[in-house]
Tab-separated table of C-alpha atoms and ligand atoms in Angstrom:
chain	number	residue	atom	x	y	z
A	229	UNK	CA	46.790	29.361	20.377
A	230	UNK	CA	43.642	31.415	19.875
A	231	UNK	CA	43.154	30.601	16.333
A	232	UNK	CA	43.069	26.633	17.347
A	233	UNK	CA	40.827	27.135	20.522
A	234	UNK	CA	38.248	29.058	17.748
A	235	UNK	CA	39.061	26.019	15.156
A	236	UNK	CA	38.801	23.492	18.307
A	237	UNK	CA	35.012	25.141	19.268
A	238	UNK	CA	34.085	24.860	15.635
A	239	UNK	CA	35.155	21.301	15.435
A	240	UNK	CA	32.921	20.792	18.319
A	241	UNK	CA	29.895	22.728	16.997
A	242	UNK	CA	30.521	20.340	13.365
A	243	UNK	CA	30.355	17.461	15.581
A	244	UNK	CA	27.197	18.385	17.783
A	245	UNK	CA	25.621	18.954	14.543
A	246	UNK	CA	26.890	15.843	13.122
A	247	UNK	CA	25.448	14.055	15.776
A	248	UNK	CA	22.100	15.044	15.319
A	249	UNK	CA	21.820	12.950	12.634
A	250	UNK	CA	22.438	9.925	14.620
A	251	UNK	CA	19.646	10.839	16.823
A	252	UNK	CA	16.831	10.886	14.008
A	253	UNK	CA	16.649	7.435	14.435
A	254	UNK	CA	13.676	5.280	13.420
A	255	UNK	CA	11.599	4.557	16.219
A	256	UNK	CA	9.887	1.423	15.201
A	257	UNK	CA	9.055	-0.512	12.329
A	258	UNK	CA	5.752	-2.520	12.416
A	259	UNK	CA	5.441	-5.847	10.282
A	260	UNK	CA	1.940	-6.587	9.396
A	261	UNK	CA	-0.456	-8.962	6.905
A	262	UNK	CA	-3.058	-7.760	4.047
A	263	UNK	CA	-4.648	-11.175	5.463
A	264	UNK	CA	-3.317	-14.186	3.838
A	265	UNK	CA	-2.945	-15.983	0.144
A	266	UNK	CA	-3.660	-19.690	0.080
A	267	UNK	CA	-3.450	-22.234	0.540
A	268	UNK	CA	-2.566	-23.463	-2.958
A	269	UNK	CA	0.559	-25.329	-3.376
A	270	UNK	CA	3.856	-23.771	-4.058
A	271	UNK	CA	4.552	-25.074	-7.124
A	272	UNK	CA	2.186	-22.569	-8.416
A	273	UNK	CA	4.502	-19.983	-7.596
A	274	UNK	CA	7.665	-21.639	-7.139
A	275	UNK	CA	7.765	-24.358	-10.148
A	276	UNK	CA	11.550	-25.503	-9.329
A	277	UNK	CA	11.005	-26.923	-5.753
A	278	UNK	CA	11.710	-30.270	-5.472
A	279	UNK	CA	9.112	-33.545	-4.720
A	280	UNK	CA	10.420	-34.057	-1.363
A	281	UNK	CA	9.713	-30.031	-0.575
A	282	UNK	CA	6.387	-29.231	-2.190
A	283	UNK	CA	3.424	-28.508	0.219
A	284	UNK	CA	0.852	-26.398	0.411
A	285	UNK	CA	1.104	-23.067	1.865
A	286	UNK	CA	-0.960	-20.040	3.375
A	287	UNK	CA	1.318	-17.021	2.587
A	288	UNK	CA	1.153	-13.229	4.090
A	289	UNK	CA	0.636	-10.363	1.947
A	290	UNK	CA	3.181	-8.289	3.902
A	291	UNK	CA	2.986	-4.362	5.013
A	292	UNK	CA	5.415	-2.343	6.923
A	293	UNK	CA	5.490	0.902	8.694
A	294	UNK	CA	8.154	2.544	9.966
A	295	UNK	CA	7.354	5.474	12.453
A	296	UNK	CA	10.769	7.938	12.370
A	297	UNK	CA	10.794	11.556	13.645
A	298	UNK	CA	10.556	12.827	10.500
A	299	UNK	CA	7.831	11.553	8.872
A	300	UNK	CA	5.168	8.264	9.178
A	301	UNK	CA	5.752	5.524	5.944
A	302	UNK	CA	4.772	2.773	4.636
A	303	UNK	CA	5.906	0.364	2.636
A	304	UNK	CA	3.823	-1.450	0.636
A	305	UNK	CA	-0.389	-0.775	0.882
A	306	UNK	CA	-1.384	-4.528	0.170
A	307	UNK	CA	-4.688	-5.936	-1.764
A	308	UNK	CA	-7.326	-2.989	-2.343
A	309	UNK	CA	-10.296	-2.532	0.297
A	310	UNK	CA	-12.398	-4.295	-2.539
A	311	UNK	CA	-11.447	-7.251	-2.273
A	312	UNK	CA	-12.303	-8.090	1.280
A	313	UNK	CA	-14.367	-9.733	3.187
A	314	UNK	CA	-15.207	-12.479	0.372
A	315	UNK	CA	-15.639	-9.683	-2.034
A	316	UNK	CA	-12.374	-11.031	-4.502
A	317	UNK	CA	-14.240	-11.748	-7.693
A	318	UNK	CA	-16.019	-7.823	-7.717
A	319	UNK	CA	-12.222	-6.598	-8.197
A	320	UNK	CA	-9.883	-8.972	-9.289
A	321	UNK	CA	-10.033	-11.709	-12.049
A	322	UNK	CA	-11.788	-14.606	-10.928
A	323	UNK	CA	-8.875	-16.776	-11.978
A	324	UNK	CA	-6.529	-15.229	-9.569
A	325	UNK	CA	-9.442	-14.846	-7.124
A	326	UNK	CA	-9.706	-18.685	-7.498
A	327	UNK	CA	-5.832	-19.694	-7.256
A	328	UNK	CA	-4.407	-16.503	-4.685
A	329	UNK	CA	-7.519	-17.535	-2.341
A	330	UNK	CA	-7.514	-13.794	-0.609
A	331	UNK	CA	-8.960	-14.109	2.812
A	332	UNK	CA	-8.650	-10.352	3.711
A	333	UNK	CA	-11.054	-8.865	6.176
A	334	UNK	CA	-11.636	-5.486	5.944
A	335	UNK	CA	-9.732	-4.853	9.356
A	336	UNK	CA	-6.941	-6.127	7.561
A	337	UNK	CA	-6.200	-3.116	5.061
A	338	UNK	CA	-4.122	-0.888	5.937
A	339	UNK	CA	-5.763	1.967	7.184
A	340	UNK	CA	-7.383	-0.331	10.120
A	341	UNK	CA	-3.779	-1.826	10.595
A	342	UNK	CA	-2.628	2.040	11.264
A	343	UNK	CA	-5.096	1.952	13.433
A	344	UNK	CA	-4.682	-0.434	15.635
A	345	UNK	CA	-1.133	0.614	16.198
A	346	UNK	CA	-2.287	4.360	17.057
A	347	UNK	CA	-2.005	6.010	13.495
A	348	UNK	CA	-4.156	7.296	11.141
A	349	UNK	CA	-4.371	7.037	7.500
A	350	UNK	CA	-4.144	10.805	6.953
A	351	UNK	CA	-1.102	11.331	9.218
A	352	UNK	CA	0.898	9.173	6.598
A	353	UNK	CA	3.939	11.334	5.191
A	354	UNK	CA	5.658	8.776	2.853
A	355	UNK	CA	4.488	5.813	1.045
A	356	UNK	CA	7.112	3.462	-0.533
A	357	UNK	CA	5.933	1.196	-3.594
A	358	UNK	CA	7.778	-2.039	-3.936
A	359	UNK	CA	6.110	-2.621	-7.349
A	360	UNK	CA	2.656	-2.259	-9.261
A	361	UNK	CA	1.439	-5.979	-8.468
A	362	UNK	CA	-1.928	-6.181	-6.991
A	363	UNK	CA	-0.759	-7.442	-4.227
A	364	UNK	CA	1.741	-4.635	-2.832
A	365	UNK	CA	0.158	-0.810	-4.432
A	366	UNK	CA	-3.231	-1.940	-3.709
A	367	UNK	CA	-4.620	1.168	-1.611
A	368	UNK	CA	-2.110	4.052	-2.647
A	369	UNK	CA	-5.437	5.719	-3.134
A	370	UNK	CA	-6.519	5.779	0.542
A	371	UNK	CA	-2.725	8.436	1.152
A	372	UNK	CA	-3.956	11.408	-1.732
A	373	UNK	CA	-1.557	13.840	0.654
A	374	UNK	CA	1.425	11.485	0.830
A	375	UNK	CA	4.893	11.564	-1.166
A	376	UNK	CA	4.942	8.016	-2.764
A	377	UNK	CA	7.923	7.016	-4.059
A	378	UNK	CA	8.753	4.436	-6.615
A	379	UNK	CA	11.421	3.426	-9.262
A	380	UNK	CA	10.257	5.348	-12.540
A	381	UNK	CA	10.649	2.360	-14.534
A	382	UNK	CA	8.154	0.765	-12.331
A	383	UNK	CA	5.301	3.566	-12.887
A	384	UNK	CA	6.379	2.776	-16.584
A	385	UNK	CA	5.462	-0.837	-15.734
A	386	UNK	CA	2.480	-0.400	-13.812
A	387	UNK	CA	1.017	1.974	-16.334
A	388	UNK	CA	1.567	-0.746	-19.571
A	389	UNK	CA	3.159	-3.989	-18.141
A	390	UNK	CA	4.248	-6.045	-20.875
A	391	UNK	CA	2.133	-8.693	-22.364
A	392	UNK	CA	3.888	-11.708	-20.656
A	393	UNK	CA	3.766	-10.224	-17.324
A	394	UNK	CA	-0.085	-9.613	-17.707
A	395	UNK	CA	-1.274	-6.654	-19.375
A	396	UNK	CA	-5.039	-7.609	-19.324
A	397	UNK	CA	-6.515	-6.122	-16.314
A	398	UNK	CA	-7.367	-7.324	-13.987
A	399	UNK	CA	-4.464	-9.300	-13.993
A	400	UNK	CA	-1.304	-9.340	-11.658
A	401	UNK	CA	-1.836	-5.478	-12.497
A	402	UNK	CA	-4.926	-3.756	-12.059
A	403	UNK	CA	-5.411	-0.218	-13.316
A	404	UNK	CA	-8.012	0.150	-10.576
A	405	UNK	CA	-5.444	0.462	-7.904
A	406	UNK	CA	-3.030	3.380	-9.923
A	407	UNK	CA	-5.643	5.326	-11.693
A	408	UNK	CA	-7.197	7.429	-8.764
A	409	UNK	CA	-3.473	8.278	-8.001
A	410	UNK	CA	-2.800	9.382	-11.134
A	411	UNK	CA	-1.982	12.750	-9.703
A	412	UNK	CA	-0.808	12.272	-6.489
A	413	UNK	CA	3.009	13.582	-5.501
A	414	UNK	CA	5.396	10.962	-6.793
A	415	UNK	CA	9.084	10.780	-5.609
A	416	UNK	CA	10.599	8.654	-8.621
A	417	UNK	CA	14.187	6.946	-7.891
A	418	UNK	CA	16.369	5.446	-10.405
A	419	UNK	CA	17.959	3.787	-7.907
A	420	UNK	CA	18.952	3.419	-4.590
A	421	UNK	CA	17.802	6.617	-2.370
A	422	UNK	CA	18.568	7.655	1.242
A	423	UNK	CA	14.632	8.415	2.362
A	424	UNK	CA	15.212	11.027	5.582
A	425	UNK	CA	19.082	11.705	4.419
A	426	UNK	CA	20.216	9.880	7.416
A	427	UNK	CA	20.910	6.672	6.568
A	428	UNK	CA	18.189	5.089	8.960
A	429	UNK	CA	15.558	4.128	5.761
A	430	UNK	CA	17.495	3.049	2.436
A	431	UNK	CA	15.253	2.149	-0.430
A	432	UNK	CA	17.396	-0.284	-2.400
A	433	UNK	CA	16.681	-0.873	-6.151
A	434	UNK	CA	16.119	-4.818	-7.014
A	435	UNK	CA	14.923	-4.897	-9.693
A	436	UNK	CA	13.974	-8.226	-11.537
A	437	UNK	CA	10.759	-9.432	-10.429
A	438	UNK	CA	9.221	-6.580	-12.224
A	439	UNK	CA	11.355	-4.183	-14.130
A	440	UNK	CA	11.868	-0.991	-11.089
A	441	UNK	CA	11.071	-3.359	-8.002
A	442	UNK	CA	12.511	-1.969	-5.168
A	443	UNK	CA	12.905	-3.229	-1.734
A	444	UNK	CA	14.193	-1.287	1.882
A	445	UNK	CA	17.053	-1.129	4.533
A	446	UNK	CA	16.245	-0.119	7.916
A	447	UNK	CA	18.834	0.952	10.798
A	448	UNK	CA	17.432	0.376	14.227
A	449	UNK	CA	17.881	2.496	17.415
A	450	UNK	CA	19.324	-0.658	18.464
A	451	UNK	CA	21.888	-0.515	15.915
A	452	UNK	CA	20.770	-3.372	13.865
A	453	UNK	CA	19.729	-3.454	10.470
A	454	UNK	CA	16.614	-4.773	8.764
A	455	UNK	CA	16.302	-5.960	5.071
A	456	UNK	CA	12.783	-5.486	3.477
A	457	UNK	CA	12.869	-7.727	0.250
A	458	UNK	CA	9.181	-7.699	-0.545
A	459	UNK	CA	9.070	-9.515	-3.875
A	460	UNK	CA	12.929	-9.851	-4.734
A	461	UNK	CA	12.444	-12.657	-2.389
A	462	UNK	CA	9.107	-14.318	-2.332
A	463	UNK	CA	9.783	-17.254	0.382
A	464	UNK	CA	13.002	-19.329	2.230
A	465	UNK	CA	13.154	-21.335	-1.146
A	466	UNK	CA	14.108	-18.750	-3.486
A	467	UNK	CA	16.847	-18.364	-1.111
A	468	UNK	CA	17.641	-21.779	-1.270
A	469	UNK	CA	17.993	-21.543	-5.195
A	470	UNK	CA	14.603	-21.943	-6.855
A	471	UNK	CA	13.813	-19.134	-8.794
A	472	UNK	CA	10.484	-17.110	-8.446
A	473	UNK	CA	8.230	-18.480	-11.299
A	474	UNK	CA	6.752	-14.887	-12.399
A	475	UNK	CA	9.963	-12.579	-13.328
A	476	UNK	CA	10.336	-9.441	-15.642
A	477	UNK	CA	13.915	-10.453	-16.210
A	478	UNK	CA	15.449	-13.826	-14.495
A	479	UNK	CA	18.884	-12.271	-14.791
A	480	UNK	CA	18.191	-9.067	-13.074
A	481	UNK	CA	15.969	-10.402	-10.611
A	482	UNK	CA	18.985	-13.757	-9.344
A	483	UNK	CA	21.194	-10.130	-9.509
A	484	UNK	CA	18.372	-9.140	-6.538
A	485	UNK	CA	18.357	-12.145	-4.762
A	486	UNK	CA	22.225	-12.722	-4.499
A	487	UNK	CA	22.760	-8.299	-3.645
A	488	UNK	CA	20.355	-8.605	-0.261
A	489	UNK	CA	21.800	-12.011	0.801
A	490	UNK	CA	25.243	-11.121	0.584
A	491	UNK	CA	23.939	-7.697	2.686
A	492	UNK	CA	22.362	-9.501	5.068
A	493	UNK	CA	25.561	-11.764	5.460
A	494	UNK	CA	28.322	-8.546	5.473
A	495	UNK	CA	26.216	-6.357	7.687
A	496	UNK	CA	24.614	-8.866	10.178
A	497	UNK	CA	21.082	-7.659	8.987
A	498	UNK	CA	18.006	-9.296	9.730
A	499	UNK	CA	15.984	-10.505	6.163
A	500	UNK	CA	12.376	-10.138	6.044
A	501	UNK	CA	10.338	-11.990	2.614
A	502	UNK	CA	7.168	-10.729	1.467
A	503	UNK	CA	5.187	-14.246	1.253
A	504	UNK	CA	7.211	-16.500	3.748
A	505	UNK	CA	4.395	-18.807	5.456
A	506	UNK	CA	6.904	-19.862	8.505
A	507	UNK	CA	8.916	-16.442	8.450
A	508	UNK	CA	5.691	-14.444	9.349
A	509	UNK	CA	4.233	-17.075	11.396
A	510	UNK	CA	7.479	-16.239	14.212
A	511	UNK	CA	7.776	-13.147	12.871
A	512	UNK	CA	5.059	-11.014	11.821
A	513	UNK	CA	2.612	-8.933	13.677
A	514	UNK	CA	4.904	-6.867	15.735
A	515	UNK	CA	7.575	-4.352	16.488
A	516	UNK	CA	11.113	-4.402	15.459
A	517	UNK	CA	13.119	-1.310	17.571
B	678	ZN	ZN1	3.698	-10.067	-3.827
């Protein structure tokens, strides 16, 4: 009787400190722009979509972060500073200057979008990498004292991309955005990783559009979920079954596509895209709690 009122308080102790767990819950996760791409038409990314669905679209460059007890992140840093305010063709090749049609202001980067929602820059713990595209790892620079984590394959990538993907730079990849972070404090994954060991920020490996893309799960206080494909899943019409036109590995990266939908459809989760013109247009520039 004495024995199982000791082994009944234990139980009760493992369950209080279960349950702390639970409560390190994300607070909020912020969806914001690196300013806009466009607008060129979507054939130039998209070459699949049909006559009767081509049009020409202005496109986010999308940013999250994710304020949880244990730590600020972000995911993804967006275009570098340089390339603001007009300032494209000092950076980036004037080719993609001319077709991505960057109209970043400078309050756009990301250390002004901390900002504005009450954090700064230095007070970042984690930075999360999607992939090495210009696009997406543009400012790792600005977080020296972060832990920035990315698939190793993709610092392989970013570090000699192969020929068809672009290795002249600047191209898609542009050694000015990983070479002052040469020695920063990298986290590399091979594979899916649970960031704060409570299941509330799942990086998810989806690989494809470059070879260690990776994209992130989120469990909200309000016990929803939220699916951060970044460029797994460019726009609605990949989902509808037109591939991405630029693609490390078409296999791998349909693999992508078809593992987030069919989580979004078992779990009920909510699926952000990295360039959707509509999708940001109701959905960006806010809070998800
Ligand atoms: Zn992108």
């Amino acid at each position: 009787m004495k024995n199982s009122g000791i082994a009944a308080a234990l139980l009760g102790l493992l369950c209080l400190a279960g349950s702390s767990a639970v409560f390190a819950q994300v607070k909020g996760v912020y969806w914001t722009t690196s300013g806009m791409f466009g607008p060129f038409p979507i054939t130039g990314l998209i070459p699949t979509v049909p006559k009767d669905r081509q049009r020409d679209v202005t496109i986010p460059v999308s940013m999250w972060i994710i304020d949880h007890p244990k730590g600020l992140v972000v995911f993804d840093t967006g275009n570098n500073v340089a390339v603001s305010d007009g300032n494209c063709k000092s950076y980036w090749a004037a080719g993609l200057c001319d077709f991505l049609k960057p109209s970043q202001k400078r309050s756009d980067v990301i250390d002004e979008q901390l900002k504005k929602v009450g954090f700064s820059a230095d007070k970042v713990k984690v930075v999360i990498t999607s992939h090495t595209h210009l696009d997406h790892v543009g400012n790792i620079a600005m977080f020296p004292n972060a832990i920035h984590v990315f698939q190793k394959k993709e610092l392989y990538q970013g570090w000699w991309p192969e020929k068809f993907q672009g290795r002249s730079t600047p191209g898609t990849f542009v050694m000015g955005d990983i070479m002052p972070a040469r020695e920063f404090n990298y986290l590399e994954l091979d594979g899916d990783y649970d960031l704060f060991g409570d299941g509330s920020v799942l990086i998810l490996s989806t690989p494809g559009h470059t070879l260690g893309h990776q994209s992130v799960k989120i469990k909200l206080a309000s016990g929803g979920s939220i699916i951060m494909s970044q460029d797994a899943i460019w726009m609605q019409e990949n989902l509808d079954g037109y591939p991405a036109g630029l693609n490390y590995s078409v296999q791998a990266y349909t693999n992508s596509v078809n593992r987030l939908k069919f989580m979004r459809d078992l779990e009920g989760a909510q699926l952000f895209m990295a360039h959707d013109q509509d999708q940001y247009a109701a959905k960006g520039g806010r809070w998800y709690k």
